[in-house]
PDB file of C-alpha atoms in Angstrom:
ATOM      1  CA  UNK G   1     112.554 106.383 109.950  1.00 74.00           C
ATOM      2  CA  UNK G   2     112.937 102.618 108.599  1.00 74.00           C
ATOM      3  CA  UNK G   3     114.677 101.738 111.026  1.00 79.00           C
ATOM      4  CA  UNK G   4     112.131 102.867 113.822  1.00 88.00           C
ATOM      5  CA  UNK G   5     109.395 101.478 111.389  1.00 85.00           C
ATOM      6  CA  UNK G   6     111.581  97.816 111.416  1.00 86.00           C
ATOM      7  CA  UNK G   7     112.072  98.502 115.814  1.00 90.00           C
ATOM      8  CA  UNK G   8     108.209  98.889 115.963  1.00 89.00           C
ATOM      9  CA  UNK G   9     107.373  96.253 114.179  1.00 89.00           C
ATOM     10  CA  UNK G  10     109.552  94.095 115.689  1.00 90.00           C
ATOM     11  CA  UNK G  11     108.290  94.936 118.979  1.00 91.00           C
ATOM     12  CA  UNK G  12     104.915  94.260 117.803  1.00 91.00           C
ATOM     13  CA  UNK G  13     105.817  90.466 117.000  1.00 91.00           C
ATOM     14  CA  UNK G  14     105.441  90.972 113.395  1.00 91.00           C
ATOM     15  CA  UNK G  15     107.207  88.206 111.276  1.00 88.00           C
ATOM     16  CA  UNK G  16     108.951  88.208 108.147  1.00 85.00           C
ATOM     17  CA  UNK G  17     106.046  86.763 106.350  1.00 88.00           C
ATOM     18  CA  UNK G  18     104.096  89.463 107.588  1.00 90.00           C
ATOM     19  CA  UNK G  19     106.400  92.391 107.134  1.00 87.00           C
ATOM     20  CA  UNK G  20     106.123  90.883 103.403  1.00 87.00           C
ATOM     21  CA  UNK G  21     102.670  90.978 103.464  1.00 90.00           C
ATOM     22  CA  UNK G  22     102.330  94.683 104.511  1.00 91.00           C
ATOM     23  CA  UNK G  23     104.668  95.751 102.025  1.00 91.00           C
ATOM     24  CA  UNK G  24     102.588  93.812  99.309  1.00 92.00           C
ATOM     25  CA  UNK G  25      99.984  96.100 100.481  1.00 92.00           C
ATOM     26  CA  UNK G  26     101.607  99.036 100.079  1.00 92.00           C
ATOM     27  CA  UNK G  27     101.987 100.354 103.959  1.00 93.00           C
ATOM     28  CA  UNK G  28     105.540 101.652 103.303  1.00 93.00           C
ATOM     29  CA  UNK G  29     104.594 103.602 100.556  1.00 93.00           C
ATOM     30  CA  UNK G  30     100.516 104.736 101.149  1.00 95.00           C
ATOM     31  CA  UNK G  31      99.450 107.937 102.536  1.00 95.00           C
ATOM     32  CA  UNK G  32      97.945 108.588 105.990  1.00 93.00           C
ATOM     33  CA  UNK G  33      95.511 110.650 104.469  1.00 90.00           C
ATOM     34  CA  UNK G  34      93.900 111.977 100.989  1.00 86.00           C
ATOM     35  CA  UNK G  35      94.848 115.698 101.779  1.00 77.00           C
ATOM     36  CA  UNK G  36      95.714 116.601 105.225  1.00 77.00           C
ATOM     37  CA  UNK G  37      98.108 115.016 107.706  1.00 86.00           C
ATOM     38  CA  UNK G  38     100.682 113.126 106.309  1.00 93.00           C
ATOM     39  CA  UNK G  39      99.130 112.716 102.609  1.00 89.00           C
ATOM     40  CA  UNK G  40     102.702 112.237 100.752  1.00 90.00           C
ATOM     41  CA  UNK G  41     104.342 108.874 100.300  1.00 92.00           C
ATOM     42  CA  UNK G  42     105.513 106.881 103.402  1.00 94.00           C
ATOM     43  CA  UNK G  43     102.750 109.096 105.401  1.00 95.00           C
ATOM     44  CA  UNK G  44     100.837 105.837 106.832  1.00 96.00           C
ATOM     45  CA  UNK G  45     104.100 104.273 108.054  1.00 95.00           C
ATOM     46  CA  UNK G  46     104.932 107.758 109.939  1.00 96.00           C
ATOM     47  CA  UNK G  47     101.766 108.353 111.291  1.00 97.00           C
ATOM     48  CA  UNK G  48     101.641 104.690 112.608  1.00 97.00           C
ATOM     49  CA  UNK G  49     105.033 105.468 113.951  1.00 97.00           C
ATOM     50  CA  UNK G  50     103.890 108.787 115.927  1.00 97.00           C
ATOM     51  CA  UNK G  51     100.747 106.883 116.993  1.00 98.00           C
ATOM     52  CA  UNK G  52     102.789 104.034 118.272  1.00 98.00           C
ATOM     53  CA  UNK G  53     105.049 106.294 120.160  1.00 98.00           C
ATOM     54  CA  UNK G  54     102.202 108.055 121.618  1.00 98.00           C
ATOM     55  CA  UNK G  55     100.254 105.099 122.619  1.00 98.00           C
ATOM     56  CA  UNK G  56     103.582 103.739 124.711  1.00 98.00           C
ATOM     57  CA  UNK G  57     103.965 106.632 126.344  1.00 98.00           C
ATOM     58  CA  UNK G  58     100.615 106.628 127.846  1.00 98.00           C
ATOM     59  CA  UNK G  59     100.148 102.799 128.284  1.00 98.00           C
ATOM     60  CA  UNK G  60     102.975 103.664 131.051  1.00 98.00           C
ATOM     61  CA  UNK G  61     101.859 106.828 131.941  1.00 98.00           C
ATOM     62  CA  UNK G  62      97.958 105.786 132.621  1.00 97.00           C
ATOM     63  CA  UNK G  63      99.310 102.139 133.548  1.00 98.00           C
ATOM     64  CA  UNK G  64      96.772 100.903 130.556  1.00 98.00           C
ATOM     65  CA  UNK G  65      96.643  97.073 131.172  1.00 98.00           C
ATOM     66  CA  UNK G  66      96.807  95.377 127.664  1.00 98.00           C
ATOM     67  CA  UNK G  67      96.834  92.038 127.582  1.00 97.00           C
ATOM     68  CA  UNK G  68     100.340  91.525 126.566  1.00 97.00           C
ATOM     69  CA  UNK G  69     103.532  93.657 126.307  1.00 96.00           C
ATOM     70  CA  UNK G  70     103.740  94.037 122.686  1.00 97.00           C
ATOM     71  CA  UNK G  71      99.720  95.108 122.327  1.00 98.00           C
ATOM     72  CA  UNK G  72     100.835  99.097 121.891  1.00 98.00           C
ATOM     73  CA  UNK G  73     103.210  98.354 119.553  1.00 97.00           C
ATOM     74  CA  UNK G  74     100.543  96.112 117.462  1.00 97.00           C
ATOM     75  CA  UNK G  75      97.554  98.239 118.018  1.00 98.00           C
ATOM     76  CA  UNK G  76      99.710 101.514 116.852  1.00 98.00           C
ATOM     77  CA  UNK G  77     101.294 100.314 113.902  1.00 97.00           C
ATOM     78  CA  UNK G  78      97.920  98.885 112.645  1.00 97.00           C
ATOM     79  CA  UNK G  79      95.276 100.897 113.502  1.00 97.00           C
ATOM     80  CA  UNK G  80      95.156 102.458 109.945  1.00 97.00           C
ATOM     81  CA  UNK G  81      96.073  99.612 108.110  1.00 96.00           C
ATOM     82  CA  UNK G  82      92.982 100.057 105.812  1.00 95.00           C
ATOM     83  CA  UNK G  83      94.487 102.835 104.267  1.00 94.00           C
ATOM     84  CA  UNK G  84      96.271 100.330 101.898  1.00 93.00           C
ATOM     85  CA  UNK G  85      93.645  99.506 100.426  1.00 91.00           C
ATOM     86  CA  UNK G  86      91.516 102.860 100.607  1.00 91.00           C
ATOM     87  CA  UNK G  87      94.099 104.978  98.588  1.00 90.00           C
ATOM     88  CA  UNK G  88      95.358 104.531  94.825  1.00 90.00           C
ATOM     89  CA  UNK G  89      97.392 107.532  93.292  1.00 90.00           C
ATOM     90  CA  UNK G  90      96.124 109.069  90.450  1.00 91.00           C
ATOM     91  CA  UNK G  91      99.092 111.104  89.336  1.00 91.00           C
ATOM     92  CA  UNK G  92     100.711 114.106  90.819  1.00 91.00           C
ATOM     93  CA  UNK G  93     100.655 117.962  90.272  1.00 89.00           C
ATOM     94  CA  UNK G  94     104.066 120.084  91.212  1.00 89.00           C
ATOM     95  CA  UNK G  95     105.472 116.560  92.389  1.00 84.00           C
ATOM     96  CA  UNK G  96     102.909 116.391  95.160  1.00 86.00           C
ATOM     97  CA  UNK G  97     100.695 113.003  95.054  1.00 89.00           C
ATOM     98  CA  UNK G  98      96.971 113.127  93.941  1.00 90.00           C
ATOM     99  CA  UNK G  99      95.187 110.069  95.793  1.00 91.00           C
ATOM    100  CA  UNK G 100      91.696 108.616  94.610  1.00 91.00           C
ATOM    101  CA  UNK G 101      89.414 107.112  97.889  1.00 89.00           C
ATOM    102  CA  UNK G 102      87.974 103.757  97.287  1.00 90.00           C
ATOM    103  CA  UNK G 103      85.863 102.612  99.600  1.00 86.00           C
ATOM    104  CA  UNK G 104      86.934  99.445 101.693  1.00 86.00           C
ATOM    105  CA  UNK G 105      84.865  96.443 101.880  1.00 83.00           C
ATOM    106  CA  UNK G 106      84.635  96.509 105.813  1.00 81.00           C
ATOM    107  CA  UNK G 107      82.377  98.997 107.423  1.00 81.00           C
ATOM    108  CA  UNK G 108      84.367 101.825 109.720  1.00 87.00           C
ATOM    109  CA  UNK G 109      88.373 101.397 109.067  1.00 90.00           C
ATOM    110  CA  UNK G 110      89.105 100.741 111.904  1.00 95.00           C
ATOM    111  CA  UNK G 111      86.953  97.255 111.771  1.00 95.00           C
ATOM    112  CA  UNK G 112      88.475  97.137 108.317  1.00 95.00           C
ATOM    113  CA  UNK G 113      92.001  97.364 110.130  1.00 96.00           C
ATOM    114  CA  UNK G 114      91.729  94.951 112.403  1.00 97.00           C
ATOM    115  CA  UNK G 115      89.969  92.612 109.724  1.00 96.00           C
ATOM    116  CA  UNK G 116      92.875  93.020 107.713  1.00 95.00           C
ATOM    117  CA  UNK G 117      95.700  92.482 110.171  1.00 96.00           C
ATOM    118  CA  UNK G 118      93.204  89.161 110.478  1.00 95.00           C
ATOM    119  CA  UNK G 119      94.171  88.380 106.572  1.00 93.00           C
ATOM    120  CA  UNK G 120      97.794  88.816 106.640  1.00 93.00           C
ATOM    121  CA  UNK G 121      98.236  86.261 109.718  1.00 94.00           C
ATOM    122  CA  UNK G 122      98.054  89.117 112.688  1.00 95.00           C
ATOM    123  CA  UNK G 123      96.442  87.148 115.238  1.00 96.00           C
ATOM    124  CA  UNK G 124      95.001  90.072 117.712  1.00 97.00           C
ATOM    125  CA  UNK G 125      93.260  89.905 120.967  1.00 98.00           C
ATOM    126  CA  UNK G 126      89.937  91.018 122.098  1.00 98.00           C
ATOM    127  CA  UNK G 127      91.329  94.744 123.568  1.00 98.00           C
ATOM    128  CA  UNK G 128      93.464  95.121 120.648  1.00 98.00           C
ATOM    129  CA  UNK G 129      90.922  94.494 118.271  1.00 98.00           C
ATOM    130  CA  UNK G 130      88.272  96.777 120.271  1.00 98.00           C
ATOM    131  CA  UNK G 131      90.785  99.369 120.474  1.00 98.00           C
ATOM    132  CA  UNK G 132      91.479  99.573 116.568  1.00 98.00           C
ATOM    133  CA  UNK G 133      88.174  99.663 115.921  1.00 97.00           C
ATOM    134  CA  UNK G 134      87.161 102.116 117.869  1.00 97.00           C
ATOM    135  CA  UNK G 135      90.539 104.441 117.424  1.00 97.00           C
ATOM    136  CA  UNK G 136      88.523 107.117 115.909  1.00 95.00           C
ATOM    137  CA  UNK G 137      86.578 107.809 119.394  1.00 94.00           C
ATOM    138  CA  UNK G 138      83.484 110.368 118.895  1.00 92.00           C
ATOM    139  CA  UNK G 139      84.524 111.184 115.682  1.00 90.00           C
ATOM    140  CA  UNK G 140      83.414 107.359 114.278  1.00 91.00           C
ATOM    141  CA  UNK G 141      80.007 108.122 116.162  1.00 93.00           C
ATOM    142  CA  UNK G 142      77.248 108.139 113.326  1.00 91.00           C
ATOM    143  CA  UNK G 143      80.113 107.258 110.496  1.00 90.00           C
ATOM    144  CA  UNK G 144      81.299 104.142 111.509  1.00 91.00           C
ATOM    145  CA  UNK G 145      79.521 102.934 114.679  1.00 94.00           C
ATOM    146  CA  UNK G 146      76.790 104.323 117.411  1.00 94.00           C
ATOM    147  CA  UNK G 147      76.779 105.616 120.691  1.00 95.00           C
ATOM    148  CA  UNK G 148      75.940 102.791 122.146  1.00 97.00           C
ATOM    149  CA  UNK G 149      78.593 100.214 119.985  1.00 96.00           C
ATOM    150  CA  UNK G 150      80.987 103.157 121.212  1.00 96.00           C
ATOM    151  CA  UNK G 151      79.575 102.885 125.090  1.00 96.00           C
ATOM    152  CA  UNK G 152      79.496  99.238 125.035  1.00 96.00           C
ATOM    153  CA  UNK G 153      83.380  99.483 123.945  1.00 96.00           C
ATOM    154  CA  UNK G 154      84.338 102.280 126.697  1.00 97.00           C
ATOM    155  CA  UNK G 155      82.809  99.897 128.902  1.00 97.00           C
ATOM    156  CA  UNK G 156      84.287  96.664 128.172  1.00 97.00           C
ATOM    157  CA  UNK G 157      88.189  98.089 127.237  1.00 97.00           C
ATOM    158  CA  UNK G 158      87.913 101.819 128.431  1.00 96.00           C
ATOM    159  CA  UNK G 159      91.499 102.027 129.333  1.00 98.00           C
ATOM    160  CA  UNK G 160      93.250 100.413 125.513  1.00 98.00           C
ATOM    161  CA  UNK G 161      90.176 102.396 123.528  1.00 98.00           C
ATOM    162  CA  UNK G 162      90.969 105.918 125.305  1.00 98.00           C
ATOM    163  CA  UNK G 163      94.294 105.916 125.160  1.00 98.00           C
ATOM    164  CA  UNK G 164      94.671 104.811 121.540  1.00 98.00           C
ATOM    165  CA  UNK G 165      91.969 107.525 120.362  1.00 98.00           C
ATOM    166  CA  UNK G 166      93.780 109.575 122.476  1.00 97.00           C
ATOM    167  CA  UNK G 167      97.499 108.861 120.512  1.00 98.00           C
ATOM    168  CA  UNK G 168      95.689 108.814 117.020  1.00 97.00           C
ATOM    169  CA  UNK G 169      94.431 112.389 117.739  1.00 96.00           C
ATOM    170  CA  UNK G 170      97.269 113.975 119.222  1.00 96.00           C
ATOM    171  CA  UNK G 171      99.726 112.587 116.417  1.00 96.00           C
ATOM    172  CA  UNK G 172      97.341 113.420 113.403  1.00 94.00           C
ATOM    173  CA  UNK G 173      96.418 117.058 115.013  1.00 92.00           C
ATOM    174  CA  UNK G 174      98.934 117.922 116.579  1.00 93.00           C
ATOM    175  CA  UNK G 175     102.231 116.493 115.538  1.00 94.00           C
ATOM    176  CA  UNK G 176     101.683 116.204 111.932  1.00 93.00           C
ATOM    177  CA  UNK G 177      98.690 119.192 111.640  1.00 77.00           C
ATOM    178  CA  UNK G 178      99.800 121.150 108.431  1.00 66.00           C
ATOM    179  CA  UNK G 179     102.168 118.234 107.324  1.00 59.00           C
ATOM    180  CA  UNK G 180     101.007 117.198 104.020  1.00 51.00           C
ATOM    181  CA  UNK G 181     104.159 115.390 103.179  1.00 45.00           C
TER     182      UNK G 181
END
């Protein structure tokens, strides 16, 4: 798995400063979630992984136009990077992780994402950006944006936001349903 993590990465243009950066904030190590999907150790890094995979399979398949080759890889292996910063573990009962939610400073996570990524050097362009944020599709509708922020984004970068709601749901329901480690 590292070395599809390191692949990924790479593809994504992320430097060594940066790769140092993320694992300062824990992205190797956090969970993907508190208690379903992935929640174990290394579960954020995986999930990005599946997501990433997903997300390059239909960027070819629905000939998604990003605006540069490495934008999959990017938008994939960061579009939960606010989960480094939303999860601290508390302990762990029968070796399995307990994880405490603290709620980040950006509104929505996937604004707080791309806001990160901002932080740690990531420079990210308009669709990627839009796309992160709006990853969680009609699920973020009255949690982390409206109707209309989420009809202004279909309208402006359709194609990037679709497809990577698209990957984030298939590889958190589907691939990884019932995987809690």
């Amino acid at each position: 798995m590292i070395v599809v993590i390191e692949e990924y990465l790479s593809k994504a243009g992320i430097d060594q400063w940066q790769w140092m950066r993320l694992n300062e904030l824990g992205y190797f190590g956090q969970p993907a979630s508190k208690g379903h999907h992935l929640s174990g150790y290394g579960g954020l890094a995986k999930h990005s992984v599946n997501v990433t995979e997903r997300l390059v399979e239909l960027t070819k398949a629905l000939n998604v136009r990003w605006p540069r080759e490495e934008s999959p890889y990017l938008v994939g292996m960061l579009h939960d990077l606010v989960k480094c910063r939303c999860y601290r573990l508390k302990g762990e009962t029968d070796g399995k992780p307990e994880w405490e939610y603290i709620q980040p400073v950006y509104p929505g996570h996937g604004a707080c994402s791309a806001a990160i990524a901002s932080e740690i050097g990531i420079k990210l362009e308009r669709e990627e950006i839009v796309a992160i944020t709006y990853h969680m599709g009609m699920y973020g509708v009255g949690k982390e944006y409206t109707d209309k922020e989420f009809d202004n984004a279909l309208r402006w970068h359709g194609q990037q936001v679709i497809a990577t709601c698209c990957a984030d749901w298939y590889a958190a329901r589907v691939e990884e349903e019932g995987e809690a480690k």
